[in-house]
Amino acid sequence: QQQVKQSPQSLIVQKGGISIINCAYENTAFDYFPWYQQFPGKGPALLIAIRPDVSEKKEGRFTISFNKSAKQFSLHIMDSQPGDSATYFCAASKGGGATNKLIFGTGTLLAVQP
Amino acid sequence: DVKVTQSSRYLVKRTGEKVFLECVQDMDHENMFWYRQDPGLGLRLIYFSYDVKMKEKGDIPEGYSVSREKKERFSLILESASTNQTSMYLCASSLRYEQFFGPGTRLTVL
């Protein structure tokens, strides 16, 4: 019940295309759903996050879509660029402060071809 | 900007050695975390700490221990390194929800 399942494992998209990465969770107590972006040789960094009281959040070319009833959320990258090539992790957590543990998905390696 | 630093980027150790990985954060965060990252497995939580001298086991604590004597410093200890502990180790800190990660230490155990 603590798992977050992420797909696909890898993704190749042409420049200008839409990249879509999906995640599913089981624990309905999760209340925070971030996406992290990791470039080679770097630690992950927060890209965008959503709470379950909204169905969509957009920041620039990045959008999270959230489906509470299906227990699924996805990251959409519009107009994908070669600079977006990275590994993306979805995650979920319950509560903040002392209980702020993130459960991460297994990651998606995105390659955007010029 | 929050800065999380890790003592080494690359480390090579021999089986049976005691290994110390150090992590320091400069934003007075209460929470600190140690993860290991392996291909196809994502980030798995080893230990975390929500206060000085406080620690809790994560999902894969076997073979590891931690120390947090000061708020800004969180150490991961491999008591007797084994080859299956070859991995990328990531440290993170947080105040509430967002976790800030260090650049990672790639540990190879021969």
Short mmCIF file of N, CA and C in Angstrom, two decimals, chain A residues 9 31-32 36 38 41-46 51 87 89 93-107, chain B residues 9 31 33 35 37-38 40-43 45 48 50 56-59 90 94-104:
data_model
loop_
_atom_site.label_atom_id
_atom_site.label_comp_id
_atom_site.label_asym_id
_atom_site.label_seq_id
_atom_site.Cartn_x
_atom_site.Cartn_y
_atom_site.Cartn_z
N GLN A 9 9.41 3.24 -18.07
CA GLN A 9 10.76 3.26 -17.51
C GLN A 9 11.65 4.20 -18.32
N ASP A 31 -1.10 12.95 0.66
CA ASP A 31 -1.69 14.27 0.43
C ASP A 31 -0.74 15.25 -0.25
N TYR A 32 0.33 14.74 -0.79
CA TYR A 32 1.30 15.60 -1.46
C TYR A 32 1.98 14.77 -2.53
N TYR A 36 10.11 15.12 -9.23
CA TYR A 36 11.49 15.54 -9.14
C TYR A 36 12.18 15.27 -10.47
N GLN A 38 16.02 14.92 -12.30
CA GLN A 38 17.41 14.67 -11.98
C GLN A 38 18.24 14.63 -13.26
N GLY A 41 24.71 13.29 -12.79
CA GLY A 41 25.71 13.85 -11.89
C GLY A 41 25.15 14.81 -10.85
N LYS A 42 23.84 14.95 -10.82
CA LYS A 42 23.20 15.87 -9.87
C LYS A 42 22.20 15.11 -9.01
N GLY A 43 21.86 15.70 -7.87
CA GLY A 43 20.78 15.14 -7.08
C GLY A 43 19.43 15.58 -7.67
N PRO A 44 18.37 14.86 -7.33
CA PRO A 44 17.03 15.27 -7.80
C PRO A 44 16.67 16.65 -7.26
N ALA A 45 15.86 17.36 -8.03
CA ALA A 45 15.38 18.67 -7.60
C ALA A 45 13.89 18.75 -7.87
N LEU A 46 13.17 19.40 -6.96
CA LEU A 46 11.72 19.51 -7.11
C LEU A 46 11.38 20.29 -8.37
N ARG A 51 -1.41 18.97 -4.67
CA ARG A 51 -2.16 18.39 -3.56
C ARG A 51 -3.47 17.84 -4.11
N THR A 87 16.16 12.29 -15.79
CA THR A 87 15.34 11.26 -15.16
C THR A 87 14.31 11.94 -14.29
N PHE A 89 11.22 11.52 -11.44
CA PHE A 89 10.66 10.68 -10.39
C PHE A 89 9.36 11.29 -9.88
N SER A 93 3.64 11.62 -0.45
CA SER A 93 3.89 11.60 0.98
C SER A 93 2.63 11.94 1.75
N LYS A 94 2.69 11.61 3.04
CA LYS A 94 1.55 11.84 3.93
C LYS A 94 2.03 12.73 5.05
N GLY A 95 1.47 13.90 5.14
CA GLY A 95 1.81 14.79 6.24
C GLY A 95 3.11 15.53 6.01
N GLY A 96 3.43 16.46 6.89
CA GLY A 96 4.69 17.20 6.79
C GLY A 96 5.44 17.09 8.09
N GLY A 97 6.48 17.83 8.22
CA GLY A 97 7.26 17.80 9.45
C GLY A 97 7.87 16.45 9.71
N ALA A 98 7.65 15.91 10.87
CA ALA A 98 8.32 14.68 11.26
C ALA A 98 7.89 13.49 10.43
N THR A 99 6.71 13.56 9.83
CA THR A 99 6.25 12.41 9.04
C THR A 99 6.43 12.64 7.56
N ASN A 100 7.22 13.60 7.17
CA ASN A 100 7.38 13.93 5.76
C ASN A 100 8.32 12.96 5.06
N LYS A 101 7.89 11.74 4.91
CA LYS A 101 8.66 10.76 4.15
C LYS A 101 8.07 10.69 2.75
N LEU A 102 8.95 10.74 1.75
CA LEU A 102 8.52 10.61 0.37
C LEU A 102 8.68 9.17 -0.09
N ILE A 103 7.66 8.66 -0.76
CA ILE A 103 7.73 7.36 -1.41
C ILE A 103 7.93 7.64 -2.89
N PHE A 104 9.05 7.22 -3.44
CA PHE A 104 9.38 7.54 -4.82
C PHE A 104 8.99 6.42 -5.77
N GLY A 105 8.63 6.83 -6.99
CA GLY A 105 8.51 5.87 -8.08
C GLY A 105 9.88 5.44 -8.55
N THR A 106 9.91 4.54 -9.51
CA THR A 106 11.17 3.95 -9.95
C THR A 106 11.91 4.80 -10.98
N GLY A 107 11.29 5.88 -11.45
CA GLY A 107 11.97 6.79 -12.35
C GLY A 107 11.70 6.53 -13.82
N ARG B 9 32.22 12.71 -3.84
CA ARG B 9 31.42 12.41 -5.01
C ARG B 9 31.60 10.94 -5.41
N ASN B 31 14.54 18.08 9.23
CA ASN B 31 14.53 16.71 8.71
C ASN B 31 15.71 16.46 7.78
N PHE B 33 17.58 13.05 5.46
CA PHE B 33 17.28 11.73 4.92
C PHE B 33 18.50 11.15 4.21
N TYR B 35 19.12 8.22 1.21
CA TYR B 35 18.54 7.32 0.21
C TYR B 35 19.68 6.61 -0.52
N GLN B 37 20.13 5.07 -4.50
CA GLN B 37 19.51 5.09 -5.81
C GLN B 37 20.14 4.02 -6.67
N ASP B 38 19.33 3.12 -7.15
CA ASP B 38 19.78 2.03 -8.01
C ASP B 38 18.92 2.00 -9.27
N GLY B 40 16.39 1.27 -11.99
CA GLY B 40 15.16 0.48 -12.00
C GLY B 40 14.47 0.36 -10.66
N LEU B 41 15.13 0.84 -9.59
CA LEU B 41 14.55 0.76 -8.25
C LEU B 41 14.21 2.13 -7.68
N GLY B 42 14.61 3.17 -8.36
CA GLY B 42 14.31 4.52 -7.87
C GLY B 42 15.12 4.87 -6.64
N LEU B 43 14.55 5.72 -5.80
CA LEU B 43 15.19 6.14 -4.56
C LEU B 43 14.52 5.39 -3.41
N LEU B 45 14.51 4.81 0.76
CA LEU B 45 14.88 5.47 2.00
C LEU B 45 15.60 4.50 2.93
N PHE B 48 16.05 8.19 8.24
CA PHE B 48 15.82 9.62 8.30
C PHE B 48 15.87 10.09 9.75
N TYR B 50 14.48 13.45 12.26
CA TYR B 50 13.66 14.64 12.34
C TYR B 50 14.11 15.59 13.46
N GLU B 56 15.05 7.41 12.56
CA GLU B 56 14.09 6.35 12.33
C GLU B 56 14.49 5.55 11.10
N LYS B 57 14.22 4.28 11.14
CA LYS B 57 14.53 3.42 10.01
C LYS B 57 13.62 3.73 8.84
N GLY B 58 14.22 3.65 7.66
CA GLY B 58 13.43 3.75 6.45
C GLY B 58 13.05 2.37 5.95
N ASP B 59 13.04 2.22 4.65
CA ASP B 59 12.60 0.96 4.06
C ASP B 59 13.69 -0.10 3.97
N LEU B 90 22.28 9.27 -1.76
CA LEU B 90 21.81 10.64 -1.79
C LEU B 90 21.34 11.07 -0.40
N SER B 94 14.88 18.70 4.64
CA SER B 94 13.61 19.39 4.41
C SER B 94 13.15 20.08 5.68
N LEU B 95 12.34 21.11 5.45
CA LEU B 95 11.67 21.77 6.56
C LEU B 95 10.24 21.23 6.67
N ARG B 96 9.52 21.25 5.59
CA ARG B 96 8.20 20.66 5.52
C ARG B 96 8.16 19.63 4.41
N TYR B 97 7.57 19.99 3.28
CA TYR B 97 7.34 18.99 2.24
C TYR B 97 8.51 18.84 1.27
N GLU B 98 9.04 19.96 0.77
CA GLU B 98 10.05 19.86 -0.27
C GLU B 98 11.36 19.36 0.31
N GLN B 99 11.93 18.35 -0.35
CA GLN B 99 13.23 17.83 0.05
C GLN B 99 14.28 18.36 -0.91
N PHE B 100 15.41 18.78 -0.34
CA PHE B 100 16.53 19.31 -1.11
C PHE B 100 17.65 18.28 -1.05
N PHE B 101 18.12 17.91 -2.22
CA PHE B 101 19.09 16.83 -2.31
C PHE B 101 20.51 17.33 -2.53
N GLY B 102 21.46 16.58 -2.01
CA GLY B 102 22.85 16.77 -2.34
C GLY B 102 23.17 16.13 -3.68
N PRO B 103 24.41 16.25 -4.15
CA PRO B 103 24.78 15.73 -5.47
C PRO B 103 25.00 14.22 -5.50
N GLY B 104 25.07 13.61 -4.34
CA GLY B 104 25.22 12.16 -4.31
C GLY B 104 26.67 11.72 -4.14
#
